[in-house]
Coordinates of C-alpha atoms and ligand atoms in Angstrom, one line a residue:
M1 CA 0.0 0.0 0.0
E2 CA 1.2 3.5 -1.0
L3 CA 3.0 5.5 2.0
H4 CA 1.5 9.0 2.1
K5 CA 4.2 11.5 3.2
L6 CA 4.6 14.6 4.7
L7 CA 4.6 18.1 2.6
I8 CA 7.5 20.2 3.6
G9 CA 9.1 22.9 1.3
G10 CA 7.3 21.7 -1.7
K11 CA 8.6 18.1 -1.5
W12 CA 7.0 15.0 -0.1
V13 CA 9.2 13.7 2.7
D14 CA 9.3 10.8 5.1
G15 CA 8.6 11.1 8.9
S16 CA 9.7 9.1 11.7
R17 CA 6.7 6.8 12.0
V18 CA 3.8 5.2 10.0
R19 CA 0.1 5.1 11.1
D20 CA -2.4 2.9 9.4
N21 CA -5.7 4.8 9.0
I22 CA -8.7 2.5 9.9
N23 CA -12.3 2.6 8.5
P24 CA -14.6 2.9 11.6
S25 CA -17.3 1.3 9.6
D26 CA -15.2 -1.7 9.0
V27 CA -12.1 -2.2 11.2
T28 CA -10.6 -4.7 8.8
E29 CA -10.2 -2.0 6.1
V30 CA -7.1 0.2 6.1
V31 CA -7.9 3.3 4.3
G32 CA -4.4 4.3 3.9
R33 CA -0.8 4.4 5.5
F34 CA 0.5 7.7 6.6
T35 CA 4.0 9.0 7.7
E36 CA 3.9 10.9 10.9
G37 CA 6.5 13.5 11.9
G38 CA 7.6 15.1 15.2
A39 CA 9.6 18.1 16.4
G40 CA 12.2 17.8 13.7
E41 CA 9.7 17.8 10.8
I42 CA 7.8 20.7 12.4
D43 CA 11.1 22.6 12.6
A44 CA 11.8 21.9 8.8
A45 CA 8.3 22.9 7.9
V46 CA 8.5 26.1 9.8
A47 CA 11.7 27.0 8.4
A48 CA 10.5 26.3 4.8
A49 CA 7.3 28.5 5.6
G50 CA 9.5 31.2 7.0
E51 CA 11.6 31.3 3.9
A52 CA 8.5 31.4 1.6
A53 CA 6.9 34.1 3.7
P54 CA 8.3 37.4 2.3
A55 CA 7.7 36.7 -1.4
W56 CA 4.2 35.3 -0.5
A57 CA 3.3 38.4 1.5
A58 CA 4.4 40.5 -1.6
S59 CA 2.4 38.3 -4.1
G60 CA -0.5 40.3 -5.6
P61 CA -4.2 39.5 -5.3
Q62 CA -4.4 38.0 -8.6
Q63 CA -1.9 35.3 -7.9
R64 CA -3.6 34.6 -4.8
F65 CA -6.9 34.4 -6.5
D66 CA -5.8 32.0 -9.1
V67 CA -4.2 29.6 -6.7
L68 CA -7.2 29.5 -4.3
D69 CA -9.7 29.3 -7.3
F70 CA -7.8 26.4 -8.7
I71 CA -7.8 24.5 -5.4
G72 CA -11.6 25.2 -4.8
S73 CA -12.4 24.1 -8.4
E74 CA -10.5 20.8 -8.0
I75 CA -12.1 20.0 -4.7
L76 CA -15.5 20.7 -6.2
A77 CA -14.9 18.6 -9.3
R78 CA -13.7 15.7 -7.1
K79 CA -16.4 15.9 -4.4
Q80 CA -17.9 12.5 -4.8
E81 CA -14.6 10.8 -4.7
L82 CA -13.2 12.8 -1.9
G83 CA -16.5 12.6 0.0
L84 CA -16.1 8.7 -0.2
L85 CA -12.6 9.0 1.2
L86 CA -14.1 11.1 4.1
A87 CA -16.8 8.8 4.7
R88 CA -14.3 5.8 4.9
E89 CA -11.9 7.4 7.2
E90 CA -14.3 9.4 9.6
G91 CA -17.6 7.6 9.4
K92 CA -19.8 10.5 8.2
T93 CA -22.5 9.2 5.9
L94 CA -21.8 9.6 2.2
P95 CA -24.3 12.6 1.7
E96 CA -22.9 14.3 4.7
A97 CA -19.2 13.7 3.5
V98 CA -19.8 14.8 0.1
G99 CA -21.5 17.9 1.5
E100 CA -18.7 18.7 3.7
V101 CA -16.3 18.4 0.7
G102 CA -18.4 20.7 -1.4
R103 CA -18.1 23.1 1.5
A104 CA -14.4 23.0 1.6
G105 CA -14.5 23.8 -2.1
Q106 CA -16.7 26.8 -1.7
I107 CA -14.6 28.2 1.1
F108 CA -11.6 28.2 -1.3
K109 CA -13.7 30.0 -4.0
F110 CA -15.0 32.5 -1.3
Y111 CA -11.4 33.3 -0.3
A112 CA -10.2 33.6 -3.8
G113 CA -12.6 36.5 -4.0
E114 CA -11.6 37.9 -0.6
A115 CA -8.0 38.2 -1.9
L116 CA -9.2 40.6 -4.4
R117 CA -11.3 42.5 -1.8
L118 CA -8.7 43.3 0.8
R119 CA -9.0 47.1 1.5
G120 CA -7.2 49.7 3.4
E121 CA -8.1 53.3 4.7
R122 CA -6.8 56.7 4.0
I123 CA -7.8 59.3 6.6
P124 CA -7.0 62.9 7.2
S125 CA -5.0 63.3 10.5
T126 CA -6.1 65.5 13.3
R127 CA -2.8 67.3 12.6
P128 CA -3.0 69.6 9.6
G129 CA -0.9 68.5 6.6
V130 CA -0.6 64.8 7.9
M131 CA -2.1 61.7 6.2
V132 CA -3.1 58.6 7.9
E133 CA -3.3 55.1 6.2
V134 CA -4.6 52.0 8.0
T135 CA -3.6 48.9 6.2
R136 CA -3.6 45.1 6.8
E137 CA -0.5 42.8 6.7
P138 CA -0.1 39.1 7.0
L139 CA 1.2 37.6 10.2
G140 CA 3.9 35.4 8.5
V141 CA 4.0 31.9 9.4
V142 CA 0.7 30.5 10.9
G143 CA 0.4 27.1 12.5
M144 CA -2.9 25.2 12.2
I145 CA -4.1 22.4 14.4
T146 CA -7.3 20.7 13.5
P147 CA -9.7 18.0 14.8
W148 CA -11.1 14.9 13.2
N149 CA -14.7 15.6 12.8
F150 CA -14.5 18.0 9.9
P151 CA -11.2 16.6 8.4
I152 CA -11.5 18.7 5.2
A153 CA -13.8 21.6 5.8
I154 CA -11.9 22.9 9.0
P155 CA -8.3 22.7 7.4
A156 CA -10.0 24.5 4.4
W157 CA -11.6 27.4 6.6
K158 CA -8.1 28.0 8.1
I159 CA -5.9 27.5 5.1
A160 CA -7.9 29.5 2.6
P161 CA -8.0 32.8 4.5
A162 CA -4.5 32.4 5.7
L163 CA -3.3 32.2 2.0
A164 CA -5.7 34.8 0.8
F165 CA -4.3 37.3 3.3
G166 CA -0.6 36.5 2.5
N167 CA 0.6 34.2 5.2
T168 CA 2.5 31.0 5.0
V169 CA 1.2 27.8 6.6
V170 CA 2.1 24.7 8.6
L171 CA -0.9 22.4 9.1
K172 CA -0.9 19.7 11.7
P173 CA -4.1 17.7 11.0
A174 CA -5.9 15.3 13.5
E175 CA -4.2 11.9 13.9
L176 CA -7.4 10.0 13.0
T177 CA -8.1 11.6 9.7
P178 CA -4.9 12.1 7.7
A179 CA -6.4 11.0 4.4
C180 CA -8.4 14.1 3.8
A181 CA -5.6 16.4 4.9
W182 CA -3.3 14.5 2.6
A183 CA -5.7 14.7 -0.2
L184 CA -6.1 18.6 0.3
A185 CA -2.3 19.0 0.5
D186 CA -2.0 17.1 -2.7
I187 CA -4.2 19.4 -4.4
I188 CA -2.6 22.5 -3.0
H189 CA 0.8 20.9 -3.9
R190 CA -0.4 20.7 -7.6
S191 CA -1.5 24.3 -7.7
D192 CA 0.8 27.2 -8.7
L193 CA 1.4 28.0 -4.9
P194 CA 5.3 28.5 -4.6
P195 CA 7.1 25.7 -2.6
G196 CA 7.1 26.2 1.1
V197 CA 4.0 28.5 1.2
F198 CA 1.9 25.5 2.4
N199 CA 3.3 22.6 4.5
M200 CA 1.7 19.7 6.2
V201 CA 3.1 17.5 8.9
N202 CA 0.9 14.7 10.3
G203 CA 1.8 13.6 13.9
A204 CA 0.8 13.3 17.4
G205 CA -0.7 16.3 19.1
S206 CA 1.6 15.9 22.0
E207 CA 4.6 15.9 19.8
A208 CA 4.2 17.5 16.3
G209 CA 1.2 19.7 17.5
A210 CA 3.2 20.8 20.8
A211 CA 6.2 21.6 18.7
L212 CA 4.3 23.8 16.3
V213 CA 2.6 25.6 19.1
Q214 CA 5.9 26.3 21.0
H215 CA 7.9 27.2 17.8
R216 CA 9.3 30.8 18.2
D217 CA 9.0 31.4 14.4
V218 CA 5.3 30.7 14.2
A219 CA 3.4 34.0 14.5
G220 CA 0.0 32.6 15.0
I221 CA -1.8 29.5 16.0
S222 CA -5.4 28.7 14.8
F223 CA -6.6 25.6 16.7
T224 CA -10.0 23.8 16.6
G225 CA -10.5 20.8 19.0
S226 CA -11.3 20.1 22.7
V227 CA -11.3 22.6 25.5
E228 CA -8.6 20.8 27.5
T229 CA -6.1 20.9 24.5
G230 CA -7.1 24.6 23.8
R231 CA -6.3 25.6 27.4
G232 CA -2.8 24.2 26.9
I233 CA -2.2 25.9 23.6
A234 CA -3.4 29.2 25.0
A235 CA -1.1 29.0 27.8
A236 CA 1.9 28.1 25.5
C237 CA 1.0 31.0 23.0
I238 CA 0.7 33.6 25.7
G239 CA 4.0 32.4 27.1
R240 CA 5.8 33.4 23.9
M241 CA 3.3 36.3 23.0
A242 CA 2.0 34.6 19.8
K243 CA -1.5 35.4 18.4
F244 CA -4.1 32.6 18.7
Q245 CA -7.6 31.7 18.1
L246 CA -9.4 28.7 19.6
E247 CA -12.6 27.0 18.5
M248 CA -13.7 24.3 21.0
G249 CA -16.5 22.3 22.3
G250 CA -20.2 22.9 22.7
K251 CA -23.2 21.8 24.8
N252 CA -25.8 23.3 22.5
P253 CA -29.4 23.9 23.7
L254 CA -32.4 23.6 21.4
I255 CA -35.5 25.2 23.0
V256 CA -38.9 23.9 21.9
L257 CA -41.8 26.1 22.9
D258 CA -45.6 25.0 23.3
D259 CA -46.4 27.0 20.1
A260 CA -43.7 25.4 17.9
D261 CA -44.6 23.4 14.8
L262 CA -44.1 19.9 16.1
D263 CA -42.8 18.6 12.7
T264 CA -40.3 21.4 12.4
A265 CA -39.1 20.9 16.2
V266 CA -38.6 17.1 15.7
A267 CA -36.7 17.5 12.4
C268 CA -34.5 20.1 14.1
A269 CA -33.8 18.0 17.2
V270 CA -33.2 14.8 15.2
N271 CA -30.9 16.5 12.6
G272 CA -28.9 18.6 15.3
A273 CA -28.5 15.9 17.9
F274 CA -28.0 12.8 15.9
F275 CA -26.7 13.5 12.2
S276 CA -23.1 13.0 11.9
T277 CA -23.3 10.6 14.8
G278 CA -23.6 13.6 17.1
Q279 CA -19.9 14.4 16.4
R280 CA -20.4 18.1 15.7
C281 CA -19.3 21.0 18.0
T282 CA -22.7 22.5 17.1
A283 CA -24.7 19.4 17.8
S284 CA -28.1 20.0 19.9
S285 CA -27.2 17.9 22.9
R286 CA -29.7 19.5 25.3
L287 CA -33.4 19.7 24.2
I288 CA -35.2 22.2 26.5
V289 CA -38.9 21.6 26.0
T290 CA -41.9 23.4 27.7
E291 CA -44.6 21.4 29.4
G292 CA -47.4 21.7 27.0
I293 CA -45.6 20.2 24.0
H294 CA -43.2 17.9 26.1
D295 CA -44.7 14.5 25.9
R296 CA -45.8 14.9 22.2
F297 CA -42.4 16.1 21.3
V298 CA -40.6 13.3 23.2
N299 CA -42.9 10.6 21.7
A300 CA -42.3 12.0 18.1
V301 CA -38.5 12.2 18.5
S302 CA -38.4 8.7 20.0
E303 CA -40.5 7.2 17.1
K304 CA -38.2 9.1 14.6
I305 CA -34.9 7.9 16.1
A306 CA -36.3 4.2 16.2
S307 CA -36.6 4.4 12.5
L308 CA -33.0 5.8 11.8
V309 CA -30.7 3.3 10.1
V310 CA -27.4 2.8 11.7
G311 CA -24.7 1.3 9.7
D312 CA -21.8 1.4 7.3
A313 CA -21.2 5.2 6.4
V314 CA -21.0 4.4 2.7
A315 CA -24.2 2.3 2.6
S316 CA -27.0 4.0 0.8
D317 CA -29.6 3.5 3.3
T318 CA -27.4 4.6 6.3
Q319 CA -28.5 7.7 8.3
I320 CA -26.3 7.4 11.3
G321 CA -22.6 6.2 10.8
P322 CA -20.1 4.8 13.4
A323 CA -18.3 6.6 16.1
V324 CA -15.0 7.6 14.8
D325 CA -13.0 5.1 16.7
G326 CA -13.2 2.7 19.6
R327 CA -12.1 5.2 22.2
Q328 CA -15.0 7.6 21.2
L329 CA -17.5 4.7 21.3
E330 CA -16.3 3.6 24.7
K331 CA -16.7 7.3 25.9
N332 CA -20.3 7.4 24.5
L333 CA -21.1 4.1 26.2
A334 CA -19.7 5.3 29.5
Y335 CA -21.7 8.4 29.3
M336 CA -24.9 6.1 28.9
D337 CA -23.9 4.6 32.4
I338 CA -23.3 8.1 33.8
G339 CA -26.7 9.2 32.7
R340 CA -28.6 6.3 34.2
K341 CA -26.7 6.5 37.5
E342 CA -27.4 10.2 37.6
G343 CA -31.1 9.2 37.5
A344 CA -32.0 10.2 33.9
E345 CA -34.7 8.1 32.3
L346 CA -33.6 6.5 29.0
V347 CA -36.5 6.6 26.5
R348 CA -34.6 4.5 23.9
G349 CA -31.1 3.7 22.3
G350 CA -27.6 4.0 23.5
E351 CA -26.6 0.4 22.8
R352 CA -23.9 -1.1 20.7
V353 CA -25.2 -2.1 17.3
T354 CA -23.9 -5.1 15.4
C355 CA -23.7 -4.7 11.7
E356 CA -22.5 -6.9 9.0
K357 CA -19.1 -5.4 9.2
D358 CA -17.2 -4.9 12.4
G359 CA -17.4 -1.2 13.2
F360 CA -17.9 1.4 16.1
Y361 CA -21.8 1.4 15.9
M362 CA -24.3 2.5 18.5
S363 CA -27.9 3.4 18.4
P364 CA -29.0 7.0 19.0
A365 CA -30.1 7.7 22.6
L366 CA -32.6 9.9 24.2
F367 CA -32.8 10.6 27.9
V368 CA -35.7 12.4 29.6
N369 CA -36.4 13.8 33.2
T370 CA -32.9 15.1 33.3
R371 CA -31.5 18.0 35.4
N372 CA -29.2 20.6 34.1
D373 CA -26.6 20.0 36.8
M374 CA -26.1 16.4 35.7
R375 CA -22.9 15.6 34.0
I376 CA -24.8 14.5 30.8
N377 CA -26.0 18.0 30.6
R378 CA -22.8 19.8 31.4
E379 CA -20.0 17.9 29.6
E380 CA -19.7 17.5 25.8
I381 CA -20.2 13.8 24.9
F382 CA -19.7 14.1 21.3
G383 CA -21.9 11.2 20.4
P384 CA -25.4 10.4 19.3
I385 CA -26.8 11.1 22.9
A386 CA -29.4 13.8 23.5
T387 CA -31.1 14.9 26.8
V388 CA -34.5 16.4 27.5
L389 CA -35.0 19.1 30.1
K390 CA -38.4 20.2 30.9
A391 CA -39.1 24.0 31.4
A392 CA -42.2 26.0 32.6
D393 CA -42.0 28.8 30.1
L394 CA -39.6 30.7 27.7
E395 CA -38.0 32.4 30.8
E396 CA -37.0 29.1 32.4
A397 CA -36.1 27.7 29.1
M398 CA -33.6 30.6 28.4
A399 CA -32.2 30.3 31.8
L400 CA -31.4 26.6 31.4
A401 CA -30.1 27.2 27.8
N402 CA -27.6 29.9 29.1
D403 CA -26.6 27.9 32.2
T404 CA -23.6 26.1 30.6
P405 CA -19.9 26.6 30.3
F406 CA -20.1 26.5 26.7
G407 CA -21.7 29.1 24.3
L408 CA -21.2 27.9 20.5
S409 CA -24.6 27.6 19.1
A410 CA -28.2 27.7 20.3
G411 CA -31.7 27.2 18.8
I412 CA -35.4 27.8 19.2
C413 CA -38.4 26.2 17.7
T414 CA -41.4 28.6 18.0
T415 CA -44.1 30.2 15.8
S416 CA -44.0 33.4 18.1
L417 CA -42.1 36.3 16.5
S418 CA -41.6 38.0 19.9
A419 CA -40.1 34.7 21.5
A420 CA -37.8 34.4 18.6
E421 CA -36.6 38.0 18.9
H422 CA -36.2 37.6 22.6
F423 CA -34.3 34.4 22.2
K424 CA -31.9 36.0 19.5
A425 CA -31.2 38.9 21.8
N426 CA -30.7 36.9 25.0
A427 CA -29.0 33.5 24.1
R428 CA -25.4 33.5 25.2
A429 CA -24.1 31.9 22.1
G430 CA -22.1 32.9 19.1
M431 CA -24.6 31.4 16.6
V432 CA -28.4 31.4 17.2
M433 CA -30.9 29.6 15.1
V434 CA -34.7 30.0 14.8
N435 CA -36.8 27.0 13.5
L436 CA -33.4 25.5 12.4
P437 CA -31.0 22.8 13.6
T438 CA -28.3 24.1 15.9
A439 CA -25.8 22.5 13.5
G440 CA -25.5 23.6 9.8
V441 CA -24.0 26.9 9.0
D442 CA -23.1 29.0 6.0
Y443 CA -19.4 29.4 4.8
H444 CA -19.5 33.2 4.0
V445 CA -20.3 34.5 7.4
P446 CA -18.6 34.3 10.8
F447 CA -18.5 31.0 12.8
G448 CA -17.7 30.9 16.5
G449 CA -18.9 31.2 20.1
T450 CA -18.6 32.5 23.6
K451 CA -17.3 31.3 27.0
A452 CA -15.4 28.0 26.8
S453 CA -16.4 27.3 23.2
S454 CA -14.2 29.9 21.5
Y455 CA -11.4 32.3 22.2
G456 CA -10.0 35.1 20.0
S457 CA -11.5 36.5 16.9
R458 CA -14.0 34.7 14.6
E459 CA -13.2 32.3 11.8
Q460 CA -14.9 32.3 8.4
G461 CA -16.4 35.1 6.2
S462 CA -14.6 38.4 5.9
H463 CA -14.1 38.3 9.7
A464 CA -11.3 35.8 9.2
A465 CA -9.1 38.8 8.3
E466 CA -9.1 39.8 12.0
F467 CA -6.9 36.8 12.8
Y468 CA -4.9 36.4 9.7
T469 CA -3.8 39.9 9.3
T470 CA -2.3 42.6 11.7
V471 CA -3.2 46.2 11.2
K472 CA -0.6 49.0 10.6
T473 CA -1.2 52.7 10.9
A474 CA 1.0 54.8 8.9
Y475 CA 1.4 58.6 9.2
Q476 CA 3.0 60.9 6.7
L477 CA 3.7 64.5 6.4
A478 CA 2.0 65.5 3.2
Ligands
NAD501 P1 -8.4 17.3 20.3 O1 -8.3 18.5 21.2 O2 -8.1 16.0 21.0 O3 -7.4 17.3 19.2 C1 -7.5 18.5 18.3 C2 -6.1 18.6 17.5 O4 -5.2 19.1 18.6 C3 -5.5 17.3 17.0 O5 -4.9 17.6 15.8 C4 -4.6 16.9 17.9 O6 -3.4 16.1 17.5 C5 -4.1 18.3 18.6 N1 -3.4 18.2 19.9 C6 -3.7 17.3 20.9 N2 -2.9 17.6 22.0 C7 -2.1 18.7 21.6 C8 -1.1 19.4 22.2 N3 -0.7 19.2 23.4 N4 -0.5 20.5 21.5 C9 -0.9 20.8 20.3 N5 -1.8 20.1 19.6 C10 -2.5 19.0 20.3 O7 -9.8 17.2 19.8 P2 -10.5 16.2 18.8 O8 -11.0 15.1 19.7 O9 -9.7 15.9 17.6 O10 -11.8 17.0 18.2 C11 -13.0 16.9 19.0 C12 -13.1 18.4 19.6 O11 -13.1 19.4 18.7 C13 -14.6 18.6 20.3 O12 -14.4 19.1 21.4 C14 -15.4 19.4 19.4 O13 -16.3 20.1 20.0 C15 -14.3 20.4 18.8 N6 -14.6 20.9 17.7 C16 -14.8 22.4 17.7 C17 -15.2 23.0 16.6 C18 -15.5 24.5 16.6 O14 -15.3 25.2 15.5 N7 -15.8 25.1 17.7 C19 -15.4 22.4 15.4 C20 -15.0 20.9 15.4 C21 -14.6 20.4 16.4

C-alpha cells in the first residue's frame, strides 16, 4: 500500500513513524498508510514556511486568487470521490461527507474573492498636513491544528483565508483523519502555490502539535479541538506572545416552545442531535422543552430515532454512521452509564449495534427527566446522545439554555415572533438559530462562540481577516 508522506518545502518527505488509517465502519479495512512527523519535521516545515513568507506576503491579489480558485475548483470537481474517502476514514454518511467536501471547495472559492477585496483606509490626520493610512498585513508563518470531525472543511476554513491574506502555513491535522488532509495537501501542492507556502506535517498532538505551538518562528496558531487541548495551547501561546484563536466544544441547547410546529421541532432536534453521529461541536445535545408540548415532542422524537438506520457510512440507506474510533464509542457508552446512574430516564437507544461489518456502531439515545446539573448536561459527549430538560416557560427555558460553560450555538423552535426575537437577543451563544437545527452553518459568514467554546477572533467570512492579518497605521507628512 502506498505510503503517504509529509509536505515540507514543496517536497513529499518521510517522517519518523507510520500510522494505518482504519475505517470506523469496517475495522478490517485500512484506508491508507501515513507517515507521521515530530519536532524535527515541524522545525523543517516552519523553516520552509519562513523562507517562503516574504515573497508570498508580496504576492498580488491576482496570484492568490488564481491559486485559491484552482484549489476550490478541483475540490468541487472531485467531491464525490473525496466524499467517499472522508466517509471511509471518519464515518460520516456519504451525503454528509460529500456535503462537507463541497463546503471546503466553496470556502476556497470564497477566499479567492476575498484576496481581491482586501482594503485599506486613508484618513485625514487631526494634525493639519498629515495623512494617515490604515492597512492590513499578513502575520507571517501561521500554524494550524485541526480535529478529526470535519477533516477537510476545517483545514479549508483555516488554510484558505491564511493564504488569501498573504500568510504561509504549517498544518498539523488530526491523527485519526490524515487521508483528507493529505488529499487536500496534494491538491494545494499541484496548484501554482510557490514551494514552502503551504506545508503539512501529520503527527501526534503531544509531539508535532506541541512543537508547532511552541515554535518561536510561528506568529499565530489557529486551533480547533477540545477545550482541554485549547487551554494548553493558549497558555503556550501567551508564554511567547504569539497570536492565537481557539474553536472548541459545545453543549448546545435547542428550546422547543408550546407554540412550535411539532414537525419542524422534531426535524431540528433529530438532525441537530444525531446526524453526523452527534460528532459536531454544534450538535443539539440539550433539548429544552416546555410542558405543553413535552410529551408529544418526546414521543415523536423517540419514534423518529427508532426508524433511523445505523450502519456503514457508505451504504446508501445509512442515516447514522459509526463513532470515529473505539475510544469515542467507549466514551459514549460510559456516558450512557453516567446518565442512568445520575437518575436520567432512558427513552430508547444507547446500545452497541452489530452490523454486517465490524465497526464502532451505537443506536441514537434519548434521555428524559434530566436536570441541568447532571454531567450528561454539562459535559460535551460528542456522540449520538441527547437529553430532554423540561421547562415551565420561555424564561425558564432561556435560563437553562444559558446555564452552561459553553456558548457555541443555540436554537429555538417557535411560531412566536416575539419569542424568537427575545431568544436571538438573549441567548449567550455565538450562533443562534430560529426553527433551524443548531448545526449547519453557511461558509461566508462568521463562525464561533462565547465562553469555553471559542477564544479570539471569529473564523470564516470576511471576519477571518481579523486573525490572519495585523493592522498597521502609517502617518505621513503631506
Ligand atoms: P483534540 O483536542 O483531542 O485534538 C484536536 C487537535 O489538537 C488534534 O490535531 C490533536 O492532535 C491536537 N493536539 C492534541 N494535543 C495537543 C497538544 N498538546 N498540543 C498541540 N496540539 C495538540 O480534539 P478532537 O478530539 O480531535 O476533536 C473533537 C473536539 O473538537 C470536540 O471538543 C469538538 O467540539 C471540537 N470541535 C470544535 C469546533 C469548533 O469550531 N468550535 C469544530 C469541530 C470540532
